[in-house]
Short mmCIF file of C-alpha atoms in Angstrom, two decimals:
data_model
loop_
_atom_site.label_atom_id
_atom_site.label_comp_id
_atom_site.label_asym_id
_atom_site.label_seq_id
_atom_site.Cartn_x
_atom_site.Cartn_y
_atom_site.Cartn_z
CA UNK D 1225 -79.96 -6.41 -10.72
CA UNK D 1226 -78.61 -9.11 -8.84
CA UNK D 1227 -75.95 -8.31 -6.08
CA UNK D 1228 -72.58 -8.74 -7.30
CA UNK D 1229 -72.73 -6.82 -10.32
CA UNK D 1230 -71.40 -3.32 -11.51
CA UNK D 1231 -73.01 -0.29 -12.77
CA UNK D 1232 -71.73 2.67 -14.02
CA UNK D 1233 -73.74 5.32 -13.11
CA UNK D 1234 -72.52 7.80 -16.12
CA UNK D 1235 -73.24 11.78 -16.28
CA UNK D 1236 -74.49 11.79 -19.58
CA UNK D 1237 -75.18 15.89 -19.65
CA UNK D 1238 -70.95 16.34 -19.66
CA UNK D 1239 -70.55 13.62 -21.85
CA UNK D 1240 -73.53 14.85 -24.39
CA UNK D 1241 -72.47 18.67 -23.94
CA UNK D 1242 -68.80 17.56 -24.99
CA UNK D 1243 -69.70 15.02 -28.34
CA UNK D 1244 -72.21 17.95 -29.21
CA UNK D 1245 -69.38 21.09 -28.69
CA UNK D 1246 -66.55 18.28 -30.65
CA UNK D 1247 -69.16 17.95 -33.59
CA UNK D 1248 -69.08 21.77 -34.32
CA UNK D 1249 -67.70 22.90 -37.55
CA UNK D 1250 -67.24 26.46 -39.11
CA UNK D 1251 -67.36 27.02 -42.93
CA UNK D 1252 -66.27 29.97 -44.61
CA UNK D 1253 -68.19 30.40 -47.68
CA UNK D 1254 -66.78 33.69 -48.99
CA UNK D 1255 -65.22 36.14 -47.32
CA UNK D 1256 -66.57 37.04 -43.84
CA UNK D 1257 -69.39 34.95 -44.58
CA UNK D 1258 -69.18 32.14 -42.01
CA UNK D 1259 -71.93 29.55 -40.91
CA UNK D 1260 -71.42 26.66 -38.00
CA UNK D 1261 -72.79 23.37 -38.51
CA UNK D 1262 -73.20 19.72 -36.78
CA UNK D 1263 -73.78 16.36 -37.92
CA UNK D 1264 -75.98 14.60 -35.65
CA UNK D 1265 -74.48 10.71 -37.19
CA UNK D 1266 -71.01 11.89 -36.21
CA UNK D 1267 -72.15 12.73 -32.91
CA UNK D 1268 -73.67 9.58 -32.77
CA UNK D 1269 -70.84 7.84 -33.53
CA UNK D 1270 -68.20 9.95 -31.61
CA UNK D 1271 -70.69 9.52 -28.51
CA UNK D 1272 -70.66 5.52 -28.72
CA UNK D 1273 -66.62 6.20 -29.07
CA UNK D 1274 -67.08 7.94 -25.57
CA UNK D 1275 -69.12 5.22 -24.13
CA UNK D 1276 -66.68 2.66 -25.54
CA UNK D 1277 -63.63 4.62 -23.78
CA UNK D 1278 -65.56 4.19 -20.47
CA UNK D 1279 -66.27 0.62 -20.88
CA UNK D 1280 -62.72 -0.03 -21.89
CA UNK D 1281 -61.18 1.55 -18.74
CA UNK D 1282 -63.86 0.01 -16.04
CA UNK D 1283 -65.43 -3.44 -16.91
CA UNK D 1284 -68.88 -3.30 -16.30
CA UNK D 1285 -71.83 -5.46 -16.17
CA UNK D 1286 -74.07 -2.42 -17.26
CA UNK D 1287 -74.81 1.34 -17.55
CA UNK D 1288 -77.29 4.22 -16.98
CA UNK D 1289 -76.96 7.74 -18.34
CA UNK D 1290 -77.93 10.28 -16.00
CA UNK D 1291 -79.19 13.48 -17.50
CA UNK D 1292 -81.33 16.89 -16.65
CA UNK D 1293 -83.96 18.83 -17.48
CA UNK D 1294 -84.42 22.02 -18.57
CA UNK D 1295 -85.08 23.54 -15.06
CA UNK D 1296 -84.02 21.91 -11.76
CA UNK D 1297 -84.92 22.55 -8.13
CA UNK D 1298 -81.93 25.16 -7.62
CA UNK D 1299 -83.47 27.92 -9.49
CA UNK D 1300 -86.88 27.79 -7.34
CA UNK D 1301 -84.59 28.60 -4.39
CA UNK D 1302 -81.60 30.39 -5.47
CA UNK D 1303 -83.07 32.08 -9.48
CA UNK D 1304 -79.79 32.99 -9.64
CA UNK D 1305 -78.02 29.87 -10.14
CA UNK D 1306 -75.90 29.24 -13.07
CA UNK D 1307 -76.99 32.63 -14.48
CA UNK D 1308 -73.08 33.34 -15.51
CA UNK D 1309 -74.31 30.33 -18.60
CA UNK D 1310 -77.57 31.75 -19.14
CA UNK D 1311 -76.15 33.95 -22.50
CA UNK D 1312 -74.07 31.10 -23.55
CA UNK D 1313 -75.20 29.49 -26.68
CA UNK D 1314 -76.19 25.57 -26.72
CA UNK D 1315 -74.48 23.15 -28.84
CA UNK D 1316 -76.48 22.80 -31.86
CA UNK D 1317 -77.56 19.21 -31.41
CA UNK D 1318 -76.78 18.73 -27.81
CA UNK D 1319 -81.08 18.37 -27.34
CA UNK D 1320 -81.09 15.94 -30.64
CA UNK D 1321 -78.68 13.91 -28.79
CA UNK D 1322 -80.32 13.87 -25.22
CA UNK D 1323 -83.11 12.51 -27.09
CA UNK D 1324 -81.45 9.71 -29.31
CA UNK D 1325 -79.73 8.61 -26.02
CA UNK D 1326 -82.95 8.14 -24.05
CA UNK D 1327 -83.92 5.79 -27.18
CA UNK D 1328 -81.00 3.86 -27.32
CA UNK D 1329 -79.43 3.69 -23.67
CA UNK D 1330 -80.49 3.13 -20.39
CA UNK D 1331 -81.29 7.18 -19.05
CA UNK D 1332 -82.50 8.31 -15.60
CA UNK D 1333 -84.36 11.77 -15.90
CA UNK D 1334 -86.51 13.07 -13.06
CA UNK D 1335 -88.45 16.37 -12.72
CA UNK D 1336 -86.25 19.00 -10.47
CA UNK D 1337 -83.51 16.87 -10.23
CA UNK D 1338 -79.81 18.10 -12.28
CA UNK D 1339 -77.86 14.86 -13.57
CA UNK D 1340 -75.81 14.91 -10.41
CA UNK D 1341 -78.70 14.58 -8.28
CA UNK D 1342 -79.73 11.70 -10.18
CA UNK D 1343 -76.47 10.09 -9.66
CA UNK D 1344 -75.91 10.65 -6.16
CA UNK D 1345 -79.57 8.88 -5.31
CA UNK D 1346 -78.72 5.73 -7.87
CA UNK D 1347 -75.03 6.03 -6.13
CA UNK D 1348 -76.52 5.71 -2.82
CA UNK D 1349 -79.88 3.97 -3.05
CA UNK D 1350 -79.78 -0.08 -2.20
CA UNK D 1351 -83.31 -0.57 -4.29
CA UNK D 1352 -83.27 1.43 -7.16
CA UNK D 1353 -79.88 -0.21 -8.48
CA UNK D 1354 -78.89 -3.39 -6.51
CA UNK D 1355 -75.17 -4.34 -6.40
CA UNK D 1356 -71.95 -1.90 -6.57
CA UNK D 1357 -71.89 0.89 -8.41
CA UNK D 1358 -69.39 3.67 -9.28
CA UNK D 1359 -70.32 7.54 -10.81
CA UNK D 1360 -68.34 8.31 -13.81
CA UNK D 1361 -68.47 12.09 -14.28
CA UNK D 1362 -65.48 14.90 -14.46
CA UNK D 1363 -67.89 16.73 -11.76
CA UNK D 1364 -65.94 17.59 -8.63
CA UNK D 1365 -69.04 18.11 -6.93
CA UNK D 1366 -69.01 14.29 -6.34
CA UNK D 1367 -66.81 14.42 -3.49
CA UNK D 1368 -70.42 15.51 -0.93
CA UNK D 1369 -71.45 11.98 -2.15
CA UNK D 1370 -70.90 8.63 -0.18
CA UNK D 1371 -70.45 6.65 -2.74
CA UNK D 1372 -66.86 4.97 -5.23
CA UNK D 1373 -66.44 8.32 -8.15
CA UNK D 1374 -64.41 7.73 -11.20
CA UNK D 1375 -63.13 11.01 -12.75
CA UNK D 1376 -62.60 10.68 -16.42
CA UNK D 1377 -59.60 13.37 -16.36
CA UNK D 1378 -57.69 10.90 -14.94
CA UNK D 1379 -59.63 7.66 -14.33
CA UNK D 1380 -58.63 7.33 -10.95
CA UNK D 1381 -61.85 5.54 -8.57
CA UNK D 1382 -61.76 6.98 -5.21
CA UNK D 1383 -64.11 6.44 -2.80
CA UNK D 1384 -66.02 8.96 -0.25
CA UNK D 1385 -67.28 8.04 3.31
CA UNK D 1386 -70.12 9.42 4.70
CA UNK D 1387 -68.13 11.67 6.96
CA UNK D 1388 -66.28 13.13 4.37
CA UNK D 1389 -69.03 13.76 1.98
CA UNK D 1390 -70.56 15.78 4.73
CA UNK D 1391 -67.79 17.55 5.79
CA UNK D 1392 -67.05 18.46 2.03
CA UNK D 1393 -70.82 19.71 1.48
CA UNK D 1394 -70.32 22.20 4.50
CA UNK D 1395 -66.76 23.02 2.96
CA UNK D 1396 -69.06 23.38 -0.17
CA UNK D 1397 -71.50 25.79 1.69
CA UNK D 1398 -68.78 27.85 3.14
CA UNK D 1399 -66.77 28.21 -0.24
CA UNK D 1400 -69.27 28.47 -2.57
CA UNK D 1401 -69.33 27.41 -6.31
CA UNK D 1402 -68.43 30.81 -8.88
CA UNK D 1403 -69.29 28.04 -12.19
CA UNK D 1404 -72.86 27.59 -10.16
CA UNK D 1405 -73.43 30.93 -9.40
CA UNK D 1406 -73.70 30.53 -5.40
CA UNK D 1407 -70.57 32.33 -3.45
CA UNK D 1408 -70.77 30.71 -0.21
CA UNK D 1409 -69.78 32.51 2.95
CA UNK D 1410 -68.40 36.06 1.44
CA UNK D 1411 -64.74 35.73 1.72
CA UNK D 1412 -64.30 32.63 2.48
CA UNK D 1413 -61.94 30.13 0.90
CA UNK D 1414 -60.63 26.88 1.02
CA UNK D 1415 -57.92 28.10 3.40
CA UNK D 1416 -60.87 29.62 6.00
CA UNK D 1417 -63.67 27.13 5.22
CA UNK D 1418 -60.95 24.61 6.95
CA UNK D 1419 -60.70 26.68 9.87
CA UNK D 1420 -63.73 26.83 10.83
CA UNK D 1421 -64.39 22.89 9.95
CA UNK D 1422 -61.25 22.21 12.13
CA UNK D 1423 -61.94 18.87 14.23
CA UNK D 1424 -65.75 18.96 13.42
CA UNK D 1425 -66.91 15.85 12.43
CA UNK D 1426 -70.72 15.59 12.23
CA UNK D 1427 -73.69 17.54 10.52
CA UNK D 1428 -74.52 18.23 14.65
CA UNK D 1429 -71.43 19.69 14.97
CA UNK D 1430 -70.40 21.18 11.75
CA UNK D 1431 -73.84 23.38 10.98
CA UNK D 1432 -73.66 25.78 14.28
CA UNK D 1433 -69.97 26.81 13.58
CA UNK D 1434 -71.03 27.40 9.38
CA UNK D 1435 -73.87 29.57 10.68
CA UNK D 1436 -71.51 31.13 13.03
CA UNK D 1437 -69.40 31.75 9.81
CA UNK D 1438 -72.20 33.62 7.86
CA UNK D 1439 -73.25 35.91 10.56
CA UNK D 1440 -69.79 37.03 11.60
CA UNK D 1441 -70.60 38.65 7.84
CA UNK D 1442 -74.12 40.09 8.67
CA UNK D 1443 -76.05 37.24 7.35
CA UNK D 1444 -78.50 34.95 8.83
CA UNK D 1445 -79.14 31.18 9.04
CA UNK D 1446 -81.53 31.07 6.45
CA UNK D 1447 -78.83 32.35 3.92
CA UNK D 1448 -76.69 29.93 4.65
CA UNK D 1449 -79.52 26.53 4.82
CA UNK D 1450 -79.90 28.24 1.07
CA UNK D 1451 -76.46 27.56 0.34
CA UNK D 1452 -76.25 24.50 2.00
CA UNK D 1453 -79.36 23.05 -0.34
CA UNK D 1454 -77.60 24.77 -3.20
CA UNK D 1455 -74.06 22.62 -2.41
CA UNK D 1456 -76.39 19.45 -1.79
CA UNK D 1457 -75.73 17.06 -4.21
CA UNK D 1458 -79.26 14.88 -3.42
CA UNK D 1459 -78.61 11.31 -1.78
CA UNK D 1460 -81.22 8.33 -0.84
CA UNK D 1461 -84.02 10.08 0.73
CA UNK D 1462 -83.73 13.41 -0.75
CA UNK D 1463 -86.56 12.53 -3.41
CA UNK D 1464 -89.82 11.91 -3.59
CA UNK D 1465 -90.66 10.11 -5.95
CA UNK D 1466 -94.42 9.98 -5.88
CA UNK D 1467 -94.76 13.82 -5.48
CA UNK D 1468 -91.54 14.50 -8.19
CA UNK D 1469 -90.24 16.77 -5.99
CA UNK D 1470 -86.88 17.15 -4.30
CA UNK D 1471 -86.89 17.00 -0.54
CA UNK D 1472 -84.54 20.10 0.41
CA UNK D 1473 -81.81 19.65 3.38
CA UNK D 1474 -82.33 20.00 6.60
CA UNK D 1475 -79.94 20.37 9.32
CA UNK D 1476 -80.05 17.52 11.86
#
């Protein structure tokens, strides 16, 4: 793509997850006798009403879903991420959808990699995607990115630095994420992760004082470089694309 142009770089697993959840419906046929059902045209249609939304608020030259597989690099290191969803049931055609998307859109789906890794390496990578580019996602997670974020709860495009995305993945790494199922640095919270972050700037600087953090509370640095990986939203250079496999952080 020449430079010049604009891609959205859309999270297609929030925007498939909510068209799938919308296109429930629950029939009573007698009493107490309920079933649930979806109609995978009306998802269709309500998804290409979603896409339409998107287009309508940022003009675009073009777009690429990002989605995920079933199993991501996370749970090799950490097998208990996101296990708070693991008993929560699927949308019934939230897969049916995935698939129909990849047929009719423009998707990005690599081995190990959730939909936010995706994005962050198209956000940040000069070759994949030439020319600007903005995520589109309701994902706070985006702020450890260097890259222009739109969030669709309020359509505001804000744009990260690369000092503040890494600042904000070591805030991350301190803080944890509860709705990923990594807590961080026990008892520490926004208010704390700040203090020790205070005038800290770099990766150089920032990573001794977060592993000072963790063993003030009896644990070790390798604890805490698995919670930094697990807070790592992947950028240019954290892939490989020959050997499909994600290159994990490293402090510098």
């Amino acid at each position: 793509m020449p430079d010049g142009k604009l891609t959205l770089l859309i999270d297609g697993d929030i925007i498939a997850y909510k068209v799938a959840c919308a296109c429930e419906h629950a029939i009573e046929w007698s009493e107490g006798v309920w079933t649930l059902h979806s109609d995978l045209k009306e998802a269709k249609a309500l998804f290409q009403e979603q896409y339409e939304q998107i287009r309508d608020k940022i003009t675009a030259d073009d777009a690429v879903f990002a989605l995920s597989p079933k199993r991501n690099f996370r749970y090799r290191i950490w097998p208990e991420y996101k296990a708070n969803r693991k008993d929560k049931r699927r949308p019934l055609v939230l897969e049916q959808l995935k698939a129909w998307m990849t047929e009719e859109y423009e998707t990005f789906l690599r081995p190990g990699l959730e939909a936010d890794d995706s994005l962050g390496i198209l956000a940040t990578s000069p070759y994949i995607i030439e020319g600007e580019k903005i995520i589109v996602s309701a994902d706070k997670d985006f702020k450890t990115v260097p890259a222009k974020f739109c969030d669709i709860r309020d359509w505001e495009v804000r744009e990260t630095t690369e000092a503040q995305a890494d600042y904000n993945h070591m805030f991350q790494t301190l803080t944890g994420d509860a709705c990923d199922g990594y807590k961080g640095c026990p008892d520490c919270g926004p208010v704390k992760a700040r203090k020790v972050l205070d005038g800290l700037s770099s990766y150089r600087e920032m990573w001794p004082a977060v592993v000072e953090a963790y063993a003030k509370k009896g644990l070790g640095e390798e604890y805490a470089l698995v919670m930094a990986r697990l807070a790592r939203i992947c950028r240019r250079g954290d892939y490989d694309f020959k050997r499909k496999e994600v290159i994990l952080w490293t402090p510098m």
